[in-house]
Amino acid sequence: VNGNIAIGYNALAGGDFVDQDKDLTGNIAIGKNALDATASYQSIGQIAIGEEALTALTSGSRSVAVGYQAGQTATTIDYTTIVGYQAGQKLLDSTHNTLVGYNSGYSLGSDQADNNTFIGSKAGQQVTSSSSNTFVGVGAGESTSSTPLTSGSRNVALGVNAGNVLQGAASENIAIGCFAGDAITTANNNVIIGDQAGSGLTTQGGNVAIGHNALQTGQSVDNVVIGNNAGLQLTADENVIIGLN
């Protein structure tokens, strides 16, 4: 038991500072009830700054939570970085998540929710048990509370509201650009690059759309569309379209 810092009411209050056999080392807890549930469990190198940050954490190592109620319900997380007001608030038992921004990763609450990177206000906010996703931008991959992204994985959304309503088992979609793929729900295997590209896609998969407004209102599958406004209202499947409009 050494090298710990606690500042604030009940900060690190659960720490076992009596039993020298317990490994409680290098922890920093600042704020009311921050990191206050470690009790007799091992805790190494944890940092909790903010009221009720990591307040339910019993054991784990090398995690950082900064912000009001950041990681509030997390119990045994490891190698996790949480920064922002109520970011990662519902985490339980997961590992290797990076959640940065107001409410980012707010609803992640499964031990299967590992290896996610959510950066931006409300990024991945309603995602519950999905893994290995990268969402960067305000509202990127936000999902919805009624139909959240659950078993889907390996999605990438970069840009304001990109991949905004991904849900269920939607997997292996890439949406880059403001509002890119922002209506995709349960589709798989789309590559969407460009402002508002692929905005009409919902359950249609296997598309490659590159360019401003490419495949913007079209709803079809297995197309390759490249160019400004290319395939704008395309409804047929299995096409290759290259060039303006």
mmCIF file of C-alpha atoms in Angstrom:
data_model
loop_
_atom_site.group_PDB
_atom_site.id
_atom_site.type_symbol
_atom_site.label_atom_id
_atom_site.label_comp_id
_atom_site.label_asym_id
_atom_site.label_seq_id
_atom_site.Cartn_x
_atom_site.Cartn_y
_atom_site.Cartn_z
ATOM 1 C CA VAL A 1 0.000 0.000 0.000
ATOM 2 C CA ASN A 2 1.823 3.100 -1.190
ATOM 3 C CA GLY A 3 1.830 6.128 -3.432
ATOM 4 C CA ASN A 4 -1.915 6.853 -3.243
ATOM 5 C CA ILE A 5 -3.532 10.313 -3.282
ATOM 6 C CA ALA A 6 -7.092 10.969 -2.070
ATOM 7 C CA ILE A 7 -8.728 14.407 -1.974
ATOM 8 C CA GLY A 8 -12.427 14.930 -1.260
ATOM 9 C CA TYR A 9 -15.238 13.447 0.799
ATOM 10 C CA ASN A 10 -14.970 9.622 0.763
ATOM 11 C CA ALA A 11 -12.383 9.691 -2.006
ATOM 12 C CA LEU A 12 -10.652 6.292 -1.992
ATOM 13 C CA ALA A 13 -12.559 5.643 1.243
ATOM 14 C CA GLY A 14 -12.978 1.950 0.475
ATOM 15 C CA GLY A 15 -9.265 1.361 0.205
ATOM 16 C CA ASP A 16 -7.762 -1.221 2.540
ATOM 17 C CA PHE A 17 -4.883 0.749 4.028
ATOM 18 C CA VAL A 18 -4.348 -1.694 6.891
ATOM 19 C CA ASP A 19 -3.615 -5.043 5.259
ATOM 20 C CA GLN A 20 -0.161 -4.773 3.738
ATOM 21 C CA ASP A 21 -0.856 -7.848 1.612
ATOM 22 C CA LYS A 22 -3.336 -5.918 -0.507
ATOM 23 C CA ASP A 23 -1.897 -4.253 -3.602
ATOM 24 C CA LEU A 24 -3.280 -0.718 -3.418
ATOM 25 C CA THR A 25 -0.678 1.285 -5.249
ATOM 26 C CA GLY A 26 -0.369 4.512 -7.193
ATOM 27 C CA ASN A 27 -4.045 5.458 -7.211
ATOM 28 C CA ILE A 28 -5.345 9.029 -7.421
ATOM 29 C CA ALA A 29 -8.895 9.854 -6.314
ATOM 30 C CA ILE A 30 -10.092 13.467 -6.348
ATOM 31 C CA GLY A 31 -13.727 14.358 -5.732
ATOM 32 C CA LYS A 32 -16.659 13.220 -3.631
ATOM 33 C CA ASN A 33 -16.929 9.393 -3.620
ATOM 34 C CA ALA A 34 -14.268 9.039 -6.283
ATOM 35 C CA LEU A 35 -12.793 5.519 -6.380
ATOM 36 C CA ASP A 36 -14.386 4.697 -3.036
ATOM 37 C CA ALA A 37 -15.279 1.001 -3.454
ATOM 38 C CA THR A 38 -11.915 -0.738 -3.762
ATOM 39 C CA ALA A 39 -12.220 -2.271 -0.269
ATOM 40 C CA SER A 40 -9.958 -5.295 0.013
ATOM 41 C CA TYR A 41 -9.428 -5.686 -3.724
ATOM 42 C CA GLN A 42 -6.303 -4.940 -5.691
ATOM 43 C CA SER A 43 -6.159 -1.556 -7.399
ATOM 44 C CA ILE A 44 -3.109 -0.346 -9.278
ATOM 45 C CA GLY A 45 -2.567 2.970 -11.026
ATOM 46 C CA GLN A 46 -6.197 4.040 -11.212
ATOM 47 C CA ILE A 47 -7.044 7.729 -11.596
ATOM 48 C CA ALA A 48 -10.529 9.037 -10.791
ATOM 49 C CA ILE A 49 -11.158 12.784 -10.866
ATOM 50 C CA GLY A 50 -14.688 14.103 -10.429
ATOM 51 C CA GLU A 51 -17.675 13.485 -8.198
ATOM 52 C CA GLU A 52 -18.525 9.747 -8.238
ATOM 53 C CA ALA A 53 -15.922 9.004 -10.871
ATOM 54 C CA LEU A 54 -15.272 5.237 -10.740
ATOM 55 C CA THR A 55 -17.311 5.142 -7.547
ATOM 56 C CA ALA A 56 -18.292 1.459 -8.017
ATOM 57 C CA LEU A 57 -14.883 0.188 -9.092
ATOM 58 C CA THR A 58 -13.773 -2.703 -6.917
ATOM 59 C CA SER A 59 -10.690 -3.896 -8.747
ATOM 60 C CA GLY A 60 -8.712 -3.382 -11.901
ATOM 61 C CA SER A 61 -5.696 -1.504 -13.117
ATOM 62 C CA ARG A 62 -4.449 1.290 -15.335
ATOM 63 C CA SER A 63 -7.734 3.094 -15.948
ATOM 64 C CA VAL A 64 -8.431 6.831 -15.949
ATOM 65 C CA ALA A 65 -11.805 8.525 -15.430
ATOM 66 C CA VAL A 66 -12.140 12.305 -15.428
ATOM 67 C CA GLY A 67 -15.507 14.033 -15.168
ATOM 68 C CA TYR A 68 -18.722 14.069 -13.170
ATOM 69 C CA GLN A 69 -19.932 10.439 -12.825
ATOM 70 C CA ALA A 70 -17.402 9.285 -15.391
ATOM 71 C CA GLY A 71 -17.386 5.495 -15.314
ATOM 72 C CA GLN A 72 -19.782 5.672 -12.380
ATOM 73 C CA THR A 73 -21.015 2.051 -12.391
ATOM 74 C CA ALA A 74 -17.838 0.370 -13.651
ATOM 75 C CA THR A 75 -16.768 -2.495 -11.419
ATOM 76 C CA THR A 76 -13.698 -4.252 -12.810
ATOM 77 C CA ILE A 77 -12.529 -2.326 -15.884
ATOM 78 C CA ASP A 78 -8.925 -2.369 -17.056
ATOM 79 C CA TYR A 79 -6.883 -0.266 -19.499
ATOM 80 C CA THR A 80 -9.741 2.181 -19.985
ATOM 81 C CA THR A 81 -9.731 5.955 -20.484
ATOM 82 C CA ILE A 82 -12.904 7.929 -19.758
ATOM 83 C CA VAL A 83 -13.053 11.718 -20.020
ATOM 84 C CA GLY A 84 -16.223 13.794 -19.934
ATOM 85 C CA TYR A 85 -19.464 14.442 -18.085
ATOM 86 C CA GLN A 86 -21.115 11.023 -17.536
ATOM 87 C CA ALA A 87 -18.881 9.469 -20.144
ATOM 88 C CA GLY A 88 -18.979 5.693 -19.845
ATOM 89 C CA GLN A 89 -21.394 6.062 -16.949
ATOM 90 C CA LYS A 90 -22.924 2.568 -17.279
ATOM 91 C CA LEU A 91 -19.732 0.596 -17.834
ATOM 92 C CA LEU A 92 -19.537 -2.625 -15.820
ATOM 93 C CA ASP A 93 -16.827 -5.153 -16.632
ATOM 94 C CA SER A 94 -14.941 -4.330 -19.814
ATOM 95 C CA THR A 95 -11.486 -3.486 -21.050
ATOM 96 C CA HIS A 96 -9.526 -1.331 -23.486
ATOM 97 C CA ASN A 97 -12.201 1.313 -24.100
ATOM 98 C CA THR A 98 -11.450 4.976 -24.790
ATOM 99 C CA LEU A 99 -14.428 7.274 -24.227
ATOM 100 C CA VAL A 100 -13.902 11.020 -24.529
ATOM 101 C CA GLY A 101 -16.640 13.664 -24.602
ATOM 102 C CA TYR A 102 -19.964 14.501 -23.008
ATOM 103 C CA ASN A 103 -21.978 11.249 -22.633
ATOM 104 C CA SER A 104 -19.627 9.371 -24.944
ATOM 105 C CA GLY A 105 -20.148 5.642 -24.494
ATOM 106 C CA TYR A 106 -22.755 6.455 -21.847
ATOM 107 C CA SER A 107 -24.714 3.190 -22.195
ATOM 108 C CA LEU A 108 -21.888 0.672 -22.629
ATOM 109 C CA GLY A 109 -22.915 -1.817 -19.961
ATOM 110 C CA SER A 110 -21.791 -5.294 -20.972
ATOM 111 C CA ASP A 111 -18.683 -7.344 -20.286
ATOM 112 C CA GLN A 112 -18.579 -7.842 -24.067
ATOM 113 C CA ALA A 113 -18.230 -4.108 -24.726
ATOM 114 C CA ASP A 114 -14.467 -4.050 -25.239
ATOM 115 C CA ASN A 115 -11.977 -2.282 -27.506
ATOM 116 C CA ASN A 116 -14.147 0.700 -28.432
ATOM 117 C CA THR A 117 -12.936 4.216 -29.170
ATOM 118 C CA PHE A 118 -15.622 6.908 -28.915
ATOM 119 C CA ILE A 119 -14.478 10.526 -29.142
ATOM 120 C CA GLY A 120 -16.879 13.452 -29.307
ATOM 121 C CA SER A 121 -19.983 14.704 -27.550
ATOM 122 C CA LYS A 122 -22.543 11.840 -27.533
ATOM 123 C CA ALA A 123 -20.293 9.635 -29.635
ATOM 124 C CA GLY A 124 -21.570 6.073 -29.218
ATOM 125 C CA GLN A 125 -23.916 7.363 -26.527
ATOM 126 C CA GLN A 126 -26.568 4.623 -26.744
ATOM 127 C CA VAL A 127 -24.345 1.700 -27.779
ATOM 128 C CA THR A 128 -24.799 -1.071 -25.202
ATOM 129 C CA SER A 129 -22.755 -4.212 -25.765
ATOM 130 C CA SER A 130 -20.916 -3.731 -29.038
ATOM 131 C CA SER A 131 -17.154 -4.094 -29.401
ATOM 132 C CA SER A 132 -14.249 -2.947 -31.552
ATOM 133 C CA ASN A 133 -15.923 0.190 -32.935
ATOM 134 C CA THR A 134 -14.355 3.574 -33.641
ATOM 135 C CA PHE A 135 -16.668 6.600 -33.562
ATOM 136 C CA VAL A 136 -15.206 10.100 -33.758
ATOM 137 C CA GLY A 137 -17.263 13.275 -34.006
ATOM 138 C CA VAL A 138 -20.307 14.845 -32.371
ATOM 139 C CA GLY A 139 -23.057 12.220 -32.448
ATOM 140 C CA ALA A 140 -20.946 9.766 -34.425
ATOM 141 C CA GLY A 141 -22.307 6.237 -33.952
ATOM 142 C CA GLU A 142 -24.670 7.626 -31.327
ATOM 143 C CA SER A 143 -27.357 4.958 -31.928
ATOM 144 C CA THR A 144 -30.770 5.199 -30.220
ATOM 145 C CA SER A 145 -32.038 4.173 -26.814
ATOM 146 C CA SER A 146 -34.947 2.174 -28.282
ATOM 147 C CA THR A 147 -32.881 0.237 -30.830
ATOM 148 C CA PRO A 148 -29.218 0.473 -29.810
ATOM 149 C CA LEU A 149 -26.165 -1.075 -31.413
ATOM 150 C CA THR A 150 -25.766 -4.363 -29.524
ATOM 151 C CA SER A 151 -23.928 -7.289 -31.090
ATOM 152 C CA GLY A 152 -22.640 -5.337 -34.090
ATOM 153 C CA SER A 153 -18.910 -4.695 -34.215
ATOM 154 C CA ARG A 154 -15.991 -3.306 -36.200
ATOM 155 C CA ASN A 155 -17.799 -0.200 -37.374
ATOM 156 C CA VAL A 156 -16.005 3.077 -38.083
ATOM 157 C CA ALA A 157 -17.811 6.427 -38.135
ATOM 158 C CA LEU A 158 -15.853 9.666 -38.459
ATOM 159 C CA GLY A 159 -17.657 12.997 -38.694
ATOM 160 C CA VAL A 160 -20.615 14.831 -37.205
ATOM 161 C CA ASN A 161 -23.539 12.363 -37.002
ATOM 162 C CA ALA A 162 -21.748 9.832 -39.180
ATOM 163 C CA GLY A 163 -23.278 6.378 -38.698
ATOM 164 C CA ASN A 164 -25.691 8.055 -36.319
ATOM 165 C CA VAL A 165 -28.357 5.308 -36.000
ATOM 166 C CA LEU A 166 -26.393 2.065 -36.305
ATOM 167 C CA GLN A 167 -28.279 -0.604 -34.412
ATOM 168 C CA GLY A 168 -28.586 -4.291 -33.592
ATOM 169 C CA ALA A 169 -25.972 -6.432 -35.311
ATOM 170 C CA ALA A 170 -24.796 -3.841 -37.858
ATOM 171 C CA SER A 171 -21.137 -4.611 -38.516
ATOM 172 C CA GLU A 172 -18.130 -3.654 -40.593
ATOM 173 C CA ASN A 173 -19.478 -0.373 -41.901
ATOM 174 C CA ILE A 174 -17.186 2.578 -42.578
ATOM 175 C CA ALA A 175 -18.733 6.049 -42.734
ATOM 176 C CA ILE A 176 -16.449 9.057 -43.082
ATOM 177 C CA GLY A 177 -17.799 12.589 -43.461
ATOM 178 C CA CYS A 178 -20.468 14.754 -41.881
ATOM 179 C CA PHE A 179 -23.776 12.844 -41.969
ATOM 180 C CA ALA A 180 -22.164 10.034 -43.937
ATOM 181 C CA GLY A 181 -24.260 6.892 -43.625
ATOM 182 C CA ASP A 182 -26.374 8.646 -41.034
ATOM 183 C CA ALA A 183 -29.499 6.529 -41.711
ATOM 184 C CA ILE A 184 -27.841 3.097 -41.773
ATOM 185 C CA THR A 185 -29.540 0.849 -39.236
ATOM 186 C CA THR A 186 -28.746 -2.878 -39.553
ATOM 187 C CA ALA A 187 -26.744 -2.938 -42.785
ATOM 188 C CA ASN A 188 -23.290 -4.512 -43.053
ATOM 189 C CA ASN A 189 -20.151 -4.019 -45.116
ATOM 190 C CA ASN A 190 -20.670 -0.514 -46.487
ATOM 191 C CA VAL A 191 -17.849 1.930 -47.213
ATOM 192 C CA ILE A 192 -19.198 5.484 -47.299
ATOM 193 C CA ILE A 193 -16.880 8.467 -47.727
ATOM 194 C CA GLY A 194 -18.047 12.026 -48.266
ATOM 195 C CA ASP A 195 -20.349 14.669 -46.837
ATOM 196 C CA GLN A 196 -23.888 13.192 -46.739
ATOM 197 C CA ALA A 197 -22.755 10.219 -48.782
ATOM 198 C CA GLY A 198 -24.949 7.152 -48.400
ATOM 199 C CA SER A 199 -27.517 9.081 -46.378
ATOM 200 C CA GLY A 200 -30.376 7.097 -47.922
ATOM 201 C CA LEU A 201 -29.035 3.682 -46.954
ATOM 202 C CA THR A 202 -30.773 1.902 -44.098
ATOM 203 C CA THR A 203 -30.581 -1.895 -44.312
ATOM 204 C CA GLN A 204 -28.769 -2.074 -47.649
ATOM 205 C CA GLY A 205 -25.245 -3.443 -47.504
ATOM 206 C CA GLY A 206 -22.166 -4.085 -49.609
ATOM 207 C CA ASN A 207 -21.976 -0.591 -51.099
ATOM 208 C CA VAL A 208 -18.967 1.604 -51.775
ATOM 209 C CA ALA A 209 -19.937 5.261 -52.119
ATOM 210 C CA ILE A 210 -17.248 7.920 -52.392
ATOM 211 C CA GLY A 211 -17.937 11.601 -53.007
ATOM 212 C CA HIS A 212 -20.133 14.444 -51.812
ATOM 213 C CA ASN A 213 -23.756 13.222 -51.845
ATOM 214 C CA ALA A 214 -22.747 9.971 -53.499
ATOM 215 C CA LEU A 215 -25.653 7.518 -53.186
ATOM 216 C CA GLN A 216 -27.318 10.120 -51.008
ATOM 217 C CA THR A 217 -30.943 9.052 -51.407
ATOM 218 C CA GLY A 218 -30.437 5.757 -53.191
ATOM 219 C CA GLN A 219 -31.379 2.463 -51.522
ATOM 220 C CA SER A 220 -29.697 -0.484 -53.174
ATOM 221 C CA VAL A 221 -27.014 -3.107 -52.538
ATOM 222 C CA ASP A 222 -23.588 -4.085 -53.821
ATOM 223 C CA ASN A 223 -22.849 -0.916 -55.779
ATOM 224 C CA VAL A 224 -19.625 0.986 -56.378
ATOM 225 C CA VAL A 225 -20.357 4.692 -56.796
ATOM 226 C CA ILE A 226 -17.604 7.293 -57.066
ATOM 227 C CA GLY A 227 -18.005 11.001 -57.768
ATOM 228 C CA ASN A 228 -19.819 14.139 -56.687
ATOM 229 C CA ASN A 229 -23.556 13.300 -56.615
ATOM 230 C CA ALA A 230 -22.814 9.953 -58.251
ATOM 231 C CA GLY A 231 -25.679 7.485 -57.983
ATOM 232 C CA LEU A 232 -27.639 10.135 -56.135
ATOM 233 C CA GLN A 233 -31.016 8.351 -56.376
ATOM 234 C CA LEU A 234 -29.880 4.891 -57.416
ATOM 235 C CA THR A 235 -32.349 2.099 -56.632
ATOM 236 C CA ALA A 236 -30.909 -0.743 -58.764
ATOM 237 C CA ASP A 237 -28.358 -3.231 -57.411
ATOM 238 C CA GLU A 238 -24.853 -4.262 -58.501
ATOM 239 C CA ASN A 239 -23.808 -1.182 -60.465
ATOM 240 C CA VAL A 240 -20.497 0.589 -61.000
ATOM 241 C CA ILE A 241 -20.861 4.346 -61.464
ATOM 242 C CA ILE A 242 -17.876 6.667 -61.736
ATOM 243 C CA GLY A 243 -18.146 10.375 -62.435
ATOM 244 C CA LEU A 244 -20.180 13.486 -61.657
ATOM 245 C CA ASN A 245 -23.902 12.762 -61.323
#
